[in-house]
PDB file of C-alpha atoms in Angstrom:
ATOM      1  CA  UNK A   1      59.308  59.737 122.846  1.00 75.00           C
ATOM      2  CA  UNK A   2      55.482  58.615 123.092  1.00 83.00           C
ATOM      3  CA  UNK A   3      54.158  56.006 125.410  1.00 86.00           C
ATOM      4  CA  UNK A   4      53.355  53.778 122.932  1.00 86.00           C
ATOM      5  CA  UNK A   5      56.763  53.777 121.530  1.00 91.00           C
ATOM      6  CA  UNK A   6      58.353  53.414 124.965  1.00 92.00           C
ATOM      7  CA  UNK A   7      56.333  50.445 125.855  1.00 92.00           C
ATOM      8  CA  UNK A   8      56.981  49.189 122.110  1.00 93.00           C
ATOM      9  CA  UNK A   9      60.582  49.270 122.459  1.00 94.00           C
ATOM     10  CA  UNK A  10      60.876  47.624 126.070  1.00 95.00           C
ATOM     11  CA  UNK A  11      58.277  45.162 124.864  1.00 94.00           C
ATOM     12  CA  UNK A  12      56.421  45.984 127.881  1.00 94.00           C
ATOM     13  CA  UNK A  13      52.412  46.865 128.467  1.00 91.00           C
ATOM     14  CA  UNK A  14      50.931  50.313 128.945  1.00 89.00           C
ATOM     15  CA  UNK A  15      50.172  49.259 132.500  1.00 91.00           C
ATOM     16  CA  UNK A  16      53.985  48.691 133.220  1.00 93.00           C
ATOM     17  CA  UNK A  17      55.314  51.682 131.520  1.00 93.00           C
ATOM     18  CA  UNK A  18      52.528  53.907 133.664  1.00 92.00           C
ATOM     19  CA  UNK A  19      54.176  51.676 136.614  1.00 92.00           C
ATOM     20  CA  UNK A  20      57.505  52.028 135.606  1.00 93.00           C
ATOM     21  CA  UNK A  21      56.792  56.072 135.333  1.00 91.00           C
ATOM     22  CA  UNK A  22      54.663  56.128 138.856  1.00 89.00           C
ATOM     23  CA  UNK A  23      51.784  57.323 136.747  1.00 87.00           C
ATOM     24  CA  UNK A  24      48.577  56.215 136.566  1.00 84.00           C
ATOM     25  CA  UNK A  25      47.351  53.811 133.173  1.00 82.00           C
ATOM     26  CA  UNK A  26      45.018  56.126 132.414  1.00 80.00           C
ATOM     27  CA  UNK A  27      47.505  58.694 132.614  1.00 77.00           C
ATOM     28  CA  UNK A  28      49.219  57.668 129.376  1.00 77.00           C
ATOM     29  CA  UNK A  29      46.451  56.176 127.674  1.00 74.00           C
ATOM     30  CA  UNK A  30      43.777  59.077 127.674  1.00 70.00           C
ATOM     31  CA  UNK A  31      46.436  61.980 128.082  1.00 62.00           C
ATOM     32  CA  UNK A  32      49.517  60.799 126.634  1.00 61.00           C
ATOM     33  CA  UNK A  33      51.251  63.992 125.920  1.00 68.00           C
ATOM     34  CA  UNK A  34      50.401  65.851 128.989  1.00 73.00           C
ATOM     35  CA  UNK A  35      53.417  67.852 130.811  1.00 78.00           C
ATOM     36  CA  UNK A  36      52.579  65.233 133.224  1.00 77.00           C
ATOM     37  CA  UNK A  37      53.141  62.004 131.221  1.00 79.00           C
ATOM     38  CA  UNK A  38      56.112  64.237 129.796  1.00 83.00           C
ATOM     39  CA  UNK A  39      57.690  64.214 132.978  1.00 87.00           C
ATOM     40  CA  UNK A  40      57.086  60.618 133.834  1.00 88.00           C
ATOM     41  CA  UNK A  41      58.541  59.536 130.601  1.00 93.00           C
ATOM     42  CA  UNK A  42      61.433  61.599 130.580  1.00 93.00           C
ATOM     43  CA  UNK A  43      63.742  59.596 132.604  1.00 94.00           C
ATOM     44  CA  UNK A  44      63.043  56.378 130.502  1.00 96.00           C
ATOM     45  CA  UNK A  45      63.423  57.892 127.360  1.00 95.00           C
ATOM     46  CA  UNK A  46      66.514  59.539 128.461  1.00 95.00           C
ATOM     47  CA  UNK A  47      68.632  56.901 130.003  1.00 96.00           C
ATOM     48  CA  UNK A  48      67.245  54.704 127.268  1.00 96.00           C
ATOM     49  CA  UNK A  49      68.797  57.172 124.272  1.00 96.00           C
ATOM     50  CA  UNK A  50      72.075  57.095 126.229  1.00 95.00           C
ATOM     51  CA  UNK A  51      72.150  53.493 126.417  1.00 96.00           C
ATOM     52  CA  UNK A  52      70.958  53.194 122.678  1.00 96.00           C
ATOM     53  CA  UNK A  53      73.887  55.850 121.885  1.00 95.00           C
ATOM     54  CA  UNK A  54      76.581  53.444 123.754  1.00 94.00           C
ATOM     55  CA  UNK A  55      75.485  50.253 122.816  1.00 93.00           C
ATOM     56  CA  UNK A  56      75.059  51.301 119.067  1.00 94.00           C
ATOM     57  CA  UNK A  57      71.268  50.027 119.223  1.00 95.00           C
ATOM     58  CA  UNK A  58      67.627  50.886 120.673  1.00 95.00           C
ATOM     59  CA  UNK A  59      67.392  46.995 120.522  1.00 95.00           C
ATOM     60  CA  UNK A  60      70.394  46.791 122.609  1.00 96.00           C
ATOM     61  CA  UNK A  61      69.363  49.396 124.682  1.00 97.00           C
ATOM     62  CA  UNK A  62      66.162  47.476 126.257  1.00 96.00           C
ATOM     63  CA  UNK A  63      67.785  44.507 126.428  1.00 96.00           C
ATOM     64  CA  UNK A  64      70.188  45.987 129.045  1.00 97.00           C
ATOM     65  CA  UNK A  65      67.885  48.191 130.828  1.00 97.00           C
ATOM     66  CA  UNK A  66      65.757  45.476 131.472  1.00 96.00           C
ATOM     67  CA  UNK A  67      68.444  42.617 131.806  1.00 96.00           C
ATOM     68  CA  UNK A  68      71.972  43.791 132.824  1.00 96.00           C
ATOM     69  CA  UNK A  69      72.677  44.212 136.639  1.00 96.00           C
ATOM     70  CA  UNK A  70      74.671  47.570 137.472  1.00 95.00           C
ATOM     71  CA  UNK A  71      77.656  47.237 139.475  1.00 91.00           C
ATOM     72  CA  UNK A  72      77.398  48.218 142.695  1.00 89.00           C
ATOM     73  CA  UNK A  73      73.772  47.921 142.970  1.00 91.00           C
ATOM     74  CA  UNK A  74      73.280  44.747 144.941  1.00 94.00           C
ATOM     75  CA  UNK A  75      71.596  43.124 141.400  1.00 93.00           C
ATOM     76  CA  UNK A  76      69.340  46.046 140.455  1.00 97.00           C
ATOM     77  CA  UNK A  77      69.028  46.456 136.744  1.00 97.00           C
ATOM     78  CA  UNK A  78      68.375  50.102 135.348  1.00 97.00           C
ATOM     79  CA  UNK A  79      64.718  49.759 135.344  1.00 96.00           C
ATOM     80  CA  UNK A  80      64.491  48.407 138.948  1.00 97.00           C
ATOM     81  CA  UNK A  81      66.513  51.655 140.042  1.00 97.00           C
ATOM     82  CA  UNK A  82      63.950  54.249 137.872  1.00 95.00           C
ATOM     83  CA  UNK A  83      60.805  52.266 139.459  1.00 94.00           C
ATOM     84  CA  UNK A  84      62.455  53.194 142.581  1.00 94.00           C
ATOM     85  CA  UNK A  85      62.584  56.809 141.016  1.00 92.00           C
ATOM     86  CA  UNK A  86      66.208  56.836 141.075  1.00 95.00           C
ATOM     87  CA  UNK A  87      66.785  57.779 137.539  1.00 94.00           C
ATOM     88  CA  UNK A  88      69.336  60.168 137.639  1.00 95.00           C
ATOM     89  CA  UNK A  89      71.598  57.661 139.528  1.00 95.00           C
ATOM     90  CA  UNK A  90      71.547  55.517 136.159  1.00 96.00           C
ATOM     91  CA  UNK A  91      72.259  58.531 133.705  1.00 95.00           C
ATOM     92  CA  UNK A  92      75.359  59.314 136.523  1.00 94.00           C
ATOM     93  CA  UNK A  93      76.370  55.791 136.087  1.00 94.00           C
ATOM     94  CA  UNK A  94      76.366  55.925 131.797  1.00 95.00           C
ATOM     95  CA  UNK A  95      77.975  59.494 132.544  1.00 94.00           C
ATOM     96  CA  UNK A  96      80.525  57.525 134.153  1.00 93.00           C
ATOM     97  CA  UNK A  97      80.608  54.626 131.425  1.00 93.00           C
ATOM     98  CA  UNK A  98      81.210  56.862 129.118  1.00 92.00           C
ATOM     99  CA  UNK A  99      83.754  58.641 130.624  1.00 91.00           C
ATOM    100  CA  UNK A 100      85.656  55.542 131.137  1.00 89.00           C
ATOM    101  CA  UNK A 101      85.220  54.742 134.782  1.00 83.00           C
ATOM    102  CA  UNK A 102      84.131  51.749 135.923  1.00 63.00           C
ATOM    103  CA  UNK A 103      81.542  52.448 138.161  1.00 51.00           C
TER     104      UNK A 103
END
């Protein structure tokens, strides 16, 4: 998924995607398909299909990953945990979802 369309669907600025990605602005605005802007955006686009494949909606999707507290996280919403680069501990949580436990 491009940058543009990330940022689109969280409603967000290029400045807090690159943020939200730990890469530089200028990072997705001059190379925005770079293995490196790739790799930023991965997570995000990732947890944000699963979530849009739950939730039966991209709208959906945002809303919670910007909105929703996770249990067990002391408050932390999915995008507070993948600014803190811990990404892959909110795809193991909609792993778990979707398994049926309630993480």
């Amino acid at each position: 998924m491009s940058a543009a369309r990330l940022a689109d669907m969280l409603k967000i600025g290029m400045v807090e995607l690159a943020s939200l990605a730990g890469v530089s602005r200028a990072t997705l605005s001059r190379k925005p398909t770079t293995p490196s802007a790739d790799r930023a955006l991965s997570p995000i686009a990732r947890v944000l299909a699963m979530a849009a494949d739950m939730s039966g909606s991209p709208e959906r999707a945002a809303l919670w990953f910007k909105h929703q507290p996770l249990p067990g996280w002391a408050g932390k919403t999915a995008r507070d945990l993948i600014a803190e680069g811990r990404a892959q501990d909110v795809m193991d949580y909609l792993e778990a979802v979707r398994a049926g436990v309630h993480a």
